[in-house]
PDB file of C-alpha atoms and ligand atoms in Angstrom:
ATOM      1  CA  MET A  24       0.108 -24.874   6.654  1.00  0.00           C
ATOM      2  CA  ALA A  25      -0.325 -25.914   3.036  1.00  0.00           C
ATOM      3  CA  GLU A  26       0.765 -23.660   0.190  1.00  0.00           C
ATOM      4  CA  LYS A  27      -2.155 -21.671  -1.201  1.00  0.00           C
ATOM      5  CA  LYS A  28      -3.394 -21.303  -4.782  1.00  0.00           C
ATOM      6  CA  TYR A  29      -3.447 -17.555  -4.222  1.00  0.00           C
ATOM      7  CA  ILE A  30      -3.721 -15.075  -1.349  1.00  0.00           C
ATOM      8  CA  LEU A  31      -4.541 -11.387  -1.674  1.00  0.00           C
ATOM      9  CA  LEU A  32      -4.941  -8.740   1.029  1.00  0.00           C
ATOM     10  CA  THR A  33      -5.986  -5.095   0.770  1.00  0.00           C
ATOM     11  CA  HIS A  34      -6.172  -2.314   3.342  1.00  0.00           C
ATOM     12  CA  GLY A  35      -7.767   1.123   3.433  1.00  0.00           C
ATOM     13  CA  GLY A  36      -5.086   2.591   5.670  1.00  0.00           C
ATOM     14  CA  ALA A  37      -4.317   3.022   9.367  1.00  0.00           C
ATOM     15  CA  GLY A  38      -7.288   4.837  10.903  1.00  0.00           C
ATOM     16  CA  SER A  39      -9.768   3.900   8.162  1.00  0.00           C
ATOM     17  CA  LYS A  40     -13.109   2.961   9.662  1.00  0.00           C
ATOM     18  CA  ASN A  41     -14.099  -0.682  10.014  1.00  0.00           C
ATOM     19  CA  GLU A  42     -17.366   0.242   8.235  1.00  0.00           C
ATOM     20  CA  TYR A  43     -15.325   0.933   5.098  1.00  0.00           C
ATOM     21  CA  GLN A  44     -14.397  -2.724   4.903  1.00  0.00           C
ATOM     22  CA  ASP A  45     -16.656  -3.033   1.842  1.00  0.00           C
ATOM     23  CA  GLY A  46     -14.189  -0.800  -0.036  1.00  0.00           C
ATOM     24  CA  ALA A  47     -11.249  -3.007   0.911  1.00  0.00           C
ATOM     25  CA  ARG A  48     -13.279  -6.060  -0.091  1.00  0.00           C
ATOM     26  CA  ARG A  49     -14.211  -4.570  -3.474  1.00  0.00           C
ATOM     27  CA  ALA A  50     -10.523  -3.916  -4.163  1.00  0.00           C
ATOM     28  CA  ALA A  51      -9.634  -7.476  -3.090  1.00  0.00           C
ATOM     29  CA  ASP A  52     -12.304  -8.915  -5.380  1.00  0.00           C
ATOM     30  CA  VAL A  53     -10.923  -6.947  -8.335  1.00  0.00           C
ATOM     31  CA  GLY A  54      -7.439  -8.237  -7.470  1.00  0.00           C
ATOM     32  CA  VAL A  55      -8.607 -11.853  -7.302  1.00  0.00           C
ATOM     33  CA  GLU A  56     -10.478 -11.511 -10.620  1.00  0.00           C
ATOM     34  CA  SER A  57      -7.192 -10.259 -12.082  1.00  0.00           C
ATOM     35  CA  ILE A  58      -5.295 -13.260 -10.699  1.00  0.00           C
ATOM     36  CA  LYS A  59      -7.892 -15.578 -12.218  1.00  0.00           C
ATOM     37  CA  SER A  60      -7.639 -13.788 -15.573  1.00  0.00           C
ATOM     38  CA  GLY A  61      -3.902 -14.513 -15.644  1.00  0.00           C
ATOM     39  CA  ALA A  62      -2.681 -10.955 -15.102  1.00  0.00           C
ATOM     40  CA  SER A  63       0.850 -10.487 -13.792  1.00  0.00           C
ATOM     41  CA  VAL A  64       1.031 -10.184 -10.011  1.00  0.00           C
ATOM     42  CA  MET A  65       2.173  -6.580 -10.423  1.00  0.00           C
ATOM     43  CA  ASP A  66      -0.919  -5.819 -12.533  1.00  0.00           C
ATOM     44  CA  VAL A  67      -3.013  -7.530  -9.874  1.00  0.00           C
ATOM     45  CA  VAL A  68      -1.888  -5.303  -6.999  1.00  0.00           C
ATOM     46  CA  CYS A  69      -2.056  -2.155  -9.157  1.00  0.00           C
ATOM     47  CA  ARG A  70      -5.653  -2.881 -10.183  1.00  0.00           C
ATOM     48  CA  ALA A  71      -6.640  -3.510  -6.553  1.00  0.00           C
ATOM     49  CA  VAL A  72      -4.892  -0.347  -5.302  1.00  0.00           C
ATOM     50  CA  ALA A  73      -6.557   1.698  -8.090  1.00  0.00           C
ATOM     51  CA  VAL A  74      -9.970   0.652  -6.722  1.00  0.00           C
ATOM     52  CA  LEU A  75      -8.945   2.075  -3.329  1.00  0.00           C
ATOM     53  CA  GLU A  76      -7.623   5.261  -5.016  1.00  0.00           C
ATOM     54  CA  ASP A  77     -11.035   5.703  -6.662  1.00  0.00           C
ATOM     55  CA  ASP A  78     -12.850   5.415  -3.305  1.00  0.00           C
ATOM     56  CA  SER A  79     -12.911   8.888  -1.735  1.00  0.00           C
ATOM     57  CA  ARG A  80     -13.258   7.450   1.780  1.00  0.00           C
ATOM     58  CA  PHE A  81      -9.562   6.541   1.674  1.00  0.00           C
ATOM     59  CA  ASN A  82      -6.500   8.802   1.686  1.00  0.00           C
ATOM     60  CA  ALA A  83      -5.218   8.103  -1.822  1.00  0.00           C
ATOM     61  CA  GLY A  84      -6.133   9.136  -5.369  1.00  0.00           C
ATOM     62  CA  VAL A  85      -9.445  11.033  -5.319  1.00  0.00           C
ATOM     63  CA  GLY A  86      -9.566  10.920  -1.496  1.00  0.00           C
ATOM     64  CA  SER A  87      -6.058  12.313  -0.961  1.00  0.00           C
ATOM     65  CA  HIS A  88      -5.590  14.652   1.974  1.00  0.00           C
ATOM     66  CA  PRO A  89      -4.634  18.208   1.025  1.00  0.00           C
ATOM     67  CA  ARG A  90      -1.306  19.769   1.984  1.00  0.00           C
ATOM     68  CA  ALA A  91      -0.963  22.878   4.164  1.00  0.00           C
ATOM     69  CA  ASP A  92      -1.486  25.116   1.123  1.00  0.00           C
ATOM     70  CA  GLY A  93      -4.484  23.108  -0.146  1.00  0.00           C
ATOM     71  CA  SER A  94      -2.503  21.387  -2.904  1.00  0.00           C
ATOM     72  CA  VAL A  95      -2.566  17.627  -3.440  1.00  0.00           C
ATOM     73  CA  GLU A  96       0.629  15.607  -3.866  1.00  0.00           C
ATOM     74  CA  MET A  97       0.602  11.826  -3.803  1.00  0.00           C
ATOM     75  CA  ASP A  98       3.113   9.005  -3.368  1.00  0.00           C
ATOM     76  CA  ALA A  99       2.727   5.477  -4.779  1.00  0.00           C
ATOM     77  CA  ALA A 100       4.948   2.437  -5.263  1.00  0.00           C
ATOM     78  CA  VAL A 101       4.833  -1.116  -6.514  1.00  0.00           C
ATOM     79  CA  MET A 102       7.298  -3.998  -6.260  1.00  0.00           C
ATOM     80  CA  ASP A 103       7.248  -7.658  -7.253  1.00  0.00           C
ATOM     81  CA  SER A 104       9.311 -10.669  -6.254  1.00  0.00           C
ATOM     82  CA  SER A 105      11.298 -10.642  -9.475  1.00  0.00           C
ATOM     83  CA  GLY A 106      12.849  -7.378  -8.277  1.00  0.00           C
ATOM     84  CA  HIS A 107      10.875  -4.875 -10.325  1.00  0.00           C
ATOM     85  CA  PHE A 108      10.226  -1.649  -8.443  1.00  0.00           C
ATOM     86  CA  GLY A 109       8.723   1.680  -9.459  1.00  0.00           C
ATOM     87  CA  ALA A 110       7.506   4.698  -7.510  1.00  0.00           C
ATOM     88  CA  VAL A 111       6.274   8.253  -7.762  1.00  0.00           C
ATOM     89  CA  ALA A 112       6.761  10.860  -5.037  1.00  0.00           C
ATOM     90  CA  ALA A 113       4.820  14.088  -4.438  1.00  0.00           C
ATOM     91  CA  ILE A 114       3.086  13.737  -7.800  1.00  0.00           C
ATOM     92  CA  PRO A 115       0.236  16.192  -8.442  1.00  0.00           C
ATOM     93  CA  GLY A 116      -2.684  15.962 -10.836  1.00  0.00           C
ATOM     94  CA  VAL A 117      -3.188  12.248 -11.560  1.00  0.00           C
ATOM     95  CA  LYS A 118      -6.172  10.110 -10.602  1.00  0.00           C
ATOM     96  CA  ASN A 119      -4.275   6.837 -10.139  1.00  0.00           C
ATOM     97  CA  PRO A 120      -0.651   7.324  -9.065  1.00  0.00           C
ATOM     98  CA  ILE A 121      -0.289   3.540  -8.679  1.00  0.00           C
ATOM     99  CA  HIS A 122      -0.577   3.128 -12.461  1.00  0.00           C
ATOM    100  CA  VAL A 123       2.121   5.768 -12.943  1.00  0.00           C
ATOM    101  CA  ALA A 124       4.373   3.936 -10.452  1.00  0.00           C
ATOM    102  CA  HIS A 125       3.768   0.761 -12.465  1.00  0.00           C
ATOM    103  CA  ALA A 126       4.790   2.577 -15.654  1.00  0.00           C
ATOM    104  CA  VAL A 127       8.003   3.710 -13.915  1.00  0.00           C
ATOM    105  CA  THR A 128       8.962   0.011 -13.509  1.00  0.00           C
ATOM    106  CA  ARG A 129       9.233  -0.136 -17.311  1.00  0.00           C
ATOM    107  CA  THR A 130      11.745   2.725 -17.485  1.00  0.00           C
ATOM    108  CA  GLU A 131      15.423   2.954 -16.606  1.00  0.00           C
ATOM    109  CA  TYR A 132      14.427   4.832 -13.399  1.00  0.00           C
ATOM    110  CA  LYS A 133      13.058   3.711 -10.036  1.00  0.00           C
ATOM    111  CA  VAL A 134      11.453   6.876  -8.593  1.00  0.00           C
ATOM    112  CA  LEU A 135      10.064   9.967 -10.337  1.00  0.00           C
ATOM    113  CA  ALA A 136       9.073  12.994  -8.266  1.00  0.00           C
ATOM    114  CA  GLY A 137       7.036  16.191  -8.441  1.00  0.00           C
ATOM    115  CA  GLN A 138       6.498  18.008 -11.734  1.00  0.00           C
ATOM    116  CA  GLY A 139       8.784  15.573 -13.578  1.00  0.00           C
ATOM    117  CA  ALA A 140       6.573  12.698 -12.498  1.00  0.00           C
ATOM    118  CA  ALA A 141       3.460  14.667 -13.522  1.00  0.00           C
ATOM    119  CA  GLN A 142       4.947  15.359 -16.959  1.00  0.00           C
ATOM    120  CA  PHE A 143       5.848  11.669 -17.351  1.00  0.00           C
ATOM    121  CA  ALA A 144       2.242  10.726 -16.456  1.00  0.00           C
ATOM    122  CA  LYS A 145       0.761  13.289 -18.857  1.00  0.00           C
ATOM    123  CA  LYS A 146       2.978  12.162 -21.714  1.00  0.00           C
ATOM    124  CA  ALA A 147       2.014   8.535 -21.063  1.00  0.00           C
ATOM    125  CA  GLY A 148      -1.688   9.496 -21.168  1.00  0.00           C
ATOM    126  CA  PHE A 149      -2.678   8.743 -17.564  1.00  0.00           C
ATOM    127  CA  GLN A 150      -6.030  10.116 -16.451  1.00  0.00           C
ATOM    128  CA  PRO A 151      -5.748  13.517 -14.695  1.00  0.00           C
ATOM    129  CA  LEU A 152      -7.247  14.225 -11.284  1.00  0.00           C
ATOM    130  CA  ALA A 153     -10.093  16.593 -12.105  1.00  0.00           C
ATOM    131  CA  ALA A 154     -10.288  19.879 -10.184  1.00  0.00           C
ATOM    132  CA  GLY A 155     -12.560  19.416  -7.163  1.00  0.00           C
ATOM    133  CA  GLN A 156     -12.305  15.639  -7.392  1.00  0.00           C
ATOM    134  CA  VAL A 157     -10.387  15.382  -4.132  1.00  0.00           C
ATOM    135  CA  THR A 158     -12.791  14.914  -1.268  1.00  0.00           C
ATOM    136  CA  ALA A 159     -10.548  14.060   1.664  1.00  0.00           C
ATOM    137  CA  ARG A 160     -12.403  12.812   4.701  1.00  0.00           C
ATOM    138  CA  GLY A 161      -9.457  12.126   6.949  1.00  0.00           C
ATOM    139  CA  VAL A 162      -9.422  13.462  10.467  1.00  0.00           C
ATOM    140  CA  ASP A 163      -6.484  15.545  11.647  1.00  0.00           C
ATOM    141  CA  PHE A 164      -4.189  13.826  14.175  1.00  0.00           C
ATOM    142  CA  SER A 165      -4.361  16.992  16.316  1.00  0.00           C
ATOM    143  CA  THR A 166      -8.002  16.310  17.167  1.00  0.00           C
ATOM    144  CA  GLY A 167      -6.910  13.129  18.917  1.00  0.00           C
ATOM    145  CA  GLU A 168      -8.757  11.008  16.388  1.00  0.00           C
ATOM    146  CA  SER A 169      -7.018   8.794  13.895  1.00  0.00           C
ATOM    147  CA  SER A 170      -6.329  10.069  10.431  1.00  0.00           C
ATOM    148  CA  THR A 171      -6.665   7.664   7.554  1.00  0.00           C
ATOM    149  CA  ASP A 172      -3.459   6.744   5.821  1.00  0.00           C
ATOM    150  CA  THR A 173      -1.895   4.926   2.862  1.00  0.00           C
ATOM    151  CA  VAL A 174      -3.913   2.227   1.076  1.00  0.00           C
ATOM    152  CA  GLY A 175      -2.243  -0.995  -0.008  1.00  0.00           C
ATOM    153  CA  CYS A 176      -2.341  -4.503  -1.385  1.00  0.00           C
ATOM    154  CA  VAL A 177      -0.127  -7.596  -1.160  1.00  0.00           C
ATOM    155  CA  ALA A 178      -0.646 -10.657  -3.328  1.00  0.00           C
ATOM    156  CA  PHE A 179       0.651 -14.171  -3.955  1.00  0.00           C
ATOM    157  CA  ASP A 180      -0.606 -15.588  -7.263  1.00  0.00           C
ATOM    158  CA  GLY A 181       0.665 -19.122  -6.644  1.00  0.00           C
ATOM    159  CA  LYS A 182       4.120 -18.287  -8.027  1.00  0.00           C
ATOM    160  CA  ASN A 183       5.051 -14.666  -7.443  1.00  0.00           C
ATOM    161  CA  PHE A 184       4.528 -11.945  -4.858  1.00  0.00           C
ATOM    162  CA  ALA A 185       3.866  -8.219  -5.168  1.00  0.00           C
ATOM    163  CA  ALA A 186       3.075  -5.253  -2.939  1.00  0.00           C
ATOM    164  CA  GLY A 187       1.559  -1.890  -3.857  1.00  0.00           C
ATOM    165  CA  LEU A 188       0.907   1.311  -1.897  1.00  0.00           C
ATOM    166  CA  SER A 189      -0.666   4.701  -2.584  1.00  0.00           C
ATOM    167  CA  THR A 190      -1.218   7.768  -0.393  1.00  0.00           C
ATOM    168  CA  GLY A 191      -2.067  11.447  -0.221  1.00  0.00           C
ATOM    169  CA  GLY A 192       0.379  11.647   2.679  1.00  0.00           C
ATOM    170  CA  ILE A 193      -0.139  13.529   5.928  1.00  0.00           C
ATOM    171  CA  ARG A 194      -2.931  16.078   5.864  1.00  0.00           C
ATOM    172  CA  GLY A 195      -1.550  19.595   6.290  1.00  0.00           C
ATOM    173  CA  ALA A 196       2.083  18.607   5.646  1.00  0.00           C
ATOM    174  CA  ILE A 197       4.232  21.083   3.751  1.00  0.00           C
ATOM    175  CA  PRO A 198       4.292  20.650  -0.038  1.00  0.00           C
ATOM    176  CA  GLY A 199       7.203  18.450  -1.045  1.00  0.00           C
ATOM    177  CA  ARG A 200       6.996  16.222   2.021  1.00  0.00           C
ATOM    178  CA  VAL A 201       7.521  12.560   1.045  1.00  0.00           C
ATOM    179  CA  GLY A 202       6.771   9.647   3.368  1.00  0.00           C
ATOM    180  CA  ASP A 203       7.691   5.965   3.443  1.00  0.00           C
ATOM    181  CA  VAL A 204       5.663   4.877   0.413  1.00  0.00           C
ATOM    182  CA  PRO A 205       8.162   5.466  -2.436  1.00  0.00           C
ATOM    183  CA  LEU A 206      11.170   4.400  -0.320  1.00  0.00           C
ATOM    184  CA  ILE A 207      12.025   0.782  -1.108  1.00  0.00           C
ATOM    185  CA  GLY A 208      12.123  -1.406   1.994  1.00  0.00           C
ATOM    186  CA  CYS A 209      10.328   1.205   4.105  1.00  0.00           C
ATOM    187  CA  GLY A 210       6.624   1.161   3.189  1.00  0.00           C
ATOM    188  CA  LEU A 211       6.745  -1.956   1.069  1.00  0.00           C
ATOM    189  CA  TYR A 212       8.865  -4.882  -0.026  1.00  0.00           C
ATOM    190  CA  ALA A 213       8.351  -8.042  -2.077  1.00  0.00           C
ATOM    191  CA  GLY A 214      10.699 -10.963  -2.642  1.00  0.00           C
ATOM    192  CA  PRO A 215      10.622 -14.724  -3.281  1.00  0.00           C
ATOM    193  CA  ALA A 216       9.518 -15.375   0.327  1.00  0.00           C
ATOM    194  CA  GLY A 217       6.615 -12.936   0.546  1.00  0.00           C
ATOM    195  CA  ALA A 218       5.304  -9.379   0.360  1.00  0.00           C
ATOM    196  CA  VAL A 219       4.749  -6.630   2.938  1.00  0.00           C
ATOM    197  CA  ALA A 220       2.788  -3.339   2.809  1.00  0.00           C
ATOM    198  CA  ALA A 221       2.719  -0.840   5.682  1.00  0.00           C
ATOM    199  CA  THR A 222       0.499   2.118   6.528  1.00  0.00           C
ATOM    200  CA  GLY A 223       0.789   4.833   9.134  1.00  0.00           C
ATOM    201  CA  ASN A 224       3.277   7.488  10.190  1.00  0.00           C
ATOM    202  CA  GLY A 225       5.652   7.571   7.235  1.00  0.00           C
ATOM    203  CA  GLU A 226       8.586   9.117   9.030  1.00  0.00           C
ATOM    204  CA  THR A 227       8.617   6.393  11.712  1.00  0.00           C
ATOM    205  CA  ILE A 228       7.964   3.615   9.188  1.00  0.00           C
ATOM    206  CA  ALA A 229      10.940   4.826   7.146  1.00  0.00           C
ATOM    207  CA  MET A 230      13.302   5.175  10.115  1.00  0.00           C
ATOM    208  CA  HIS A 231      12.570   1.572  11.144  1.00  0.00           C
ATOM    209  CA  LEU A 232      13.177   0.287   7.568  1.00  0.00           C
ATOM    210  CA  THR A 233       9.960  -1.490   8.386  1.00  0.00           C
ATOM    211  CA  ALA A 234       9.103  -3.452   5.249  1.00  0.00           C
ATOM    212  CA  ILE A 235      12.522  -4.956   4.519  1.00  0.00           C
ATOM    213  CA  ARG A 236      12.978  -5.977   8.163  1.00  0.00           C
ATOM    214  CA  ALA A 237       9.513  -7.561   8.240  1.00  0.00           C
ATOM    215  CA  TYR A 238      10.334  -9.317   4.965  1.00  0.00           C
ATOM    216  CA  GLN A 239      13.596 -10.661   6.400  1.00  0.00           C
ATOM    217  CA  MET A 240      11.617 -12.207   9.270  1.00  0.00           C
ATOM    218  CA  ILE A 241       9.329 -13.926   6.753  1.00  0.00           C
ATOM    219  CA  GLU A 242      12.402 -15.064   4.818  1.00  0.00           C
ATOM    220  CA  ARG A 243      13.890 -16.723   7.886  1.00  0.00           C
ATOM    221  CA  GLY A 244      10.642 -18.648   8.362  1.00  0.00           C
ATOM    222  CA  ASP A 245       8.639 -16.635  10.887  1.00  0.00           C
ATOM    223  CA  ALA A 246       4.869 -16.967  10.461  1.00  0.00           C
ATOM    224  CA  PRO A 247       3.106 -13.790   9.257  1.00  0.00           C
ATOM    225  CA  GLU A 248       1.138 -13.456  12.534  1.00  0.00           C
ATOM    226  CA  LYS A 249       4.384 -13.551  14.522  1.00  0.00           C
ATOM    227  CA  VAL A 250       5.997 -10.924  12.266  1.00  0.00           C
ATOM    228  CA  LEU A 251       2.980  -8.642  12.626  1.00  0.00           C
ATOM    229  CA  GLU A 252       2.985  -8.952  16.411  1.00  0.00           C
ATOM    230  CA  GLU A 253       6.697  -8.150  16.616  1.00  0.00           C
ATOM    231  CA  VAL A 254       6.601  -5.212  14.196  1.00  0.00           C
ATOM    232  CA  LEU A 255       3.596  -3.584  15.895  1.00  0.00           C
ATOM    233  CA  HIS A 256       5.792  -3.232  19.000  1.00  0.00           C
ATOM    234  CA  TRP A 257       8.172  -0.924  17.133  1.00  0.00           C
ATOM    235  CA  PHE A 258       5.464   1.777  16.973  1.00  0.00           C
ATOM    236  CA  HIS A 259       4.214   3.946  19.815  1.00  0.00           C
ATOM    237  CA  PRO A 260       0.529   3.112  20.242  1.00  0.00           C
ATOM    238  CA  VAL A 261      -0.521   6.777  20.612  1.00  0.00           C
ATOM    239  CA  ASP A 262       2.064   8.760  18.636  1.00  0.00           C
ATOM    240  CA  ASP A 263       2.593   6.421  15.686  1.00  0.00           C
ATOM    241  CA  ALA A 264      -0.397   5.130  13.763  1.00  0.00           C
ATOM    242  CA  PHE A 265       0.763   1.892  12.176  1.00  0.00           C
ATOM    243  CA  GLY A 266      -0.718  -1.015  10.282  1.00  0.00           C
ATOM    244  CA  LEU A 267       0.642  -3.861   8.187  1.00  0.00           C
ATOM    245  CA  ILE A 268      -0.526  -6.528   5.762  1.00  0.00           C
ATOM    246  CA  LEU A 269       1.817  -9.343   4.813  1.00  0.00           C
ATOM    247  CA  VAL A 270       1.734 -12.622   2.982  1.00  0.00           C
ATOM    248  CA  ASN A 271       3.931 -15.673   2.436  1.00  0.00           C
ATOM    249  CA  ARG A 272       3.249 -18.871   0.443  1.00  0.00           C
ATOM    250  CA  ASP A 273       0.875 -20.406   2.949  1.00  0.00           C
ATOM    251  CA  GLY A 274      -0.369 -17.652   5.197  1.00  0.00           C
ATOM    252  CA  TYR A 275      -1.051 -14.011   5.831  1.00  0.00           C
ATOM    253  CA  ALA A 276      -1.612 -11.448   8.573  1.00  0.00           C
ATOM    254  CA  GLY A 277      -3.122  -7.998   8.849  1.00  0.00           C
ATOM    255  CA  GLY A 278      -3.451  -5.618  11.757  1.00  0.00           C
ATOM    256  CA  CYS A 279      -3.131  -2.069  13.019  1.00  0.00           C
ATOM    257  CA  ASN A 280      -2.820  -0.095  16.256  1.00  0.00           C
ATOM    258  CA  ARG A 281      -5.863   1.905  15.031  1.00  0.00           C
ATOM    259  CA  THR A 282      -9.007   0.812  13.267  1.00  0.00           C
ATOM    260  CA  MET A 283      -8.203  -0.334   9.728  1.00  0.00           C
ATOM    261  CA  ALA A 284     -10.526  -1.560   6.998  1.00  0.00           C
ATOM    262  CA  TRP A 285      -8.826  -4.563   5.430  1.00  0.00           C
ATOM    263  CA  SER A 286      -9.777  -7.651   3.533  1.00  0.00           C
ATOM    264  CA  VAL A 287      -8.279 -11.001   2.566  1.00  0.00           C
ATOM    265  CA  VAL A 288      -9.243 -13.526  -0.101  1.00  0.00           C
ATOM    266  CA  TRP A 289      -7.457 -16.853  -0.590  1.00  0.00           C
ATOM    267  CA  GLU A 290      -7.999 -20.299  -1.978  1.00  0.00           C
ATOM    268  CA  GLU A 291      -6.469 -23.660  -1.039  1.00  0.00           C
ATOM    269  CA  LYS A 292      -4.432 -25.498  -3.665  1.00  0.00           C
TER     270      LYS A 292
HETATM  271  N1  LIG B  10       2.413   6.343   5.269  1.00  0.00           N
HETATM  272  C1  LIG B  10       2.189   7.390   4.393  1.00  0.00           C
HETATM  273  C2  LIG B  10       2.847   8.622   4.722  1.00  0.00           C
HETATM  274  O1  LIG B  10       3.243   8.859   5.860  1.00  0.00           O
HETATM  275  O2  LIG B  10       3.014   9.416   3.841  1.00  0.00           O
END
């Protein structure tokens, strides 16, 4: 396949309804506009993920699932192919954790957590999450239905790659629980060969070192569709909700063992 001018994929999380595809598409359109405006690829994925965080149908930002005590703590991360990485873990009180993760890339740190992350965000002037703004619509795993999970974006702007993720985590989890999202190489990875963003059961995604292993397959020349097919086999179809979007210079793939709203936009060179 020929190298593309750009490719951008978004997803609304493992378990998100196919009818919510319009939300994934809106985020992808914002991302593509950003590519066309000359924004950095890291800006591109952050802007796209922020659109998903602002859509209360998805489990991130204003739609974040509450913890067992009713509190809201979110994880977000962003990485680009020049090796910049930033993340926040169990951060309360911000509307767009992805923008805070982006700001972390400009510090001497890689991951900020909890109240320290919230203080960092406040000092930097990030918009707070207003009381009552969280309107989680996810469905508990215990009902047998899929819960929605992490939202994400991967992009190739013709030169560089980036991946971004954001989540409210598992509904009803104890406060302080952190999933795969802020763990480099687990929920996401980006390098000179491509970018990968996962969604689903964070504990299993982390234990498989999912994103770095998927990236290594891309790096050795496997087509994105082949990588997706292989990686899906690592996850139990009933116990482990799992989805993935990935991109290389000339192709992409997206899929999930649940329903998943996702979108792709690309242009030939
Ligand atoms: N994949 C998101 C989480 O488990 O927190």
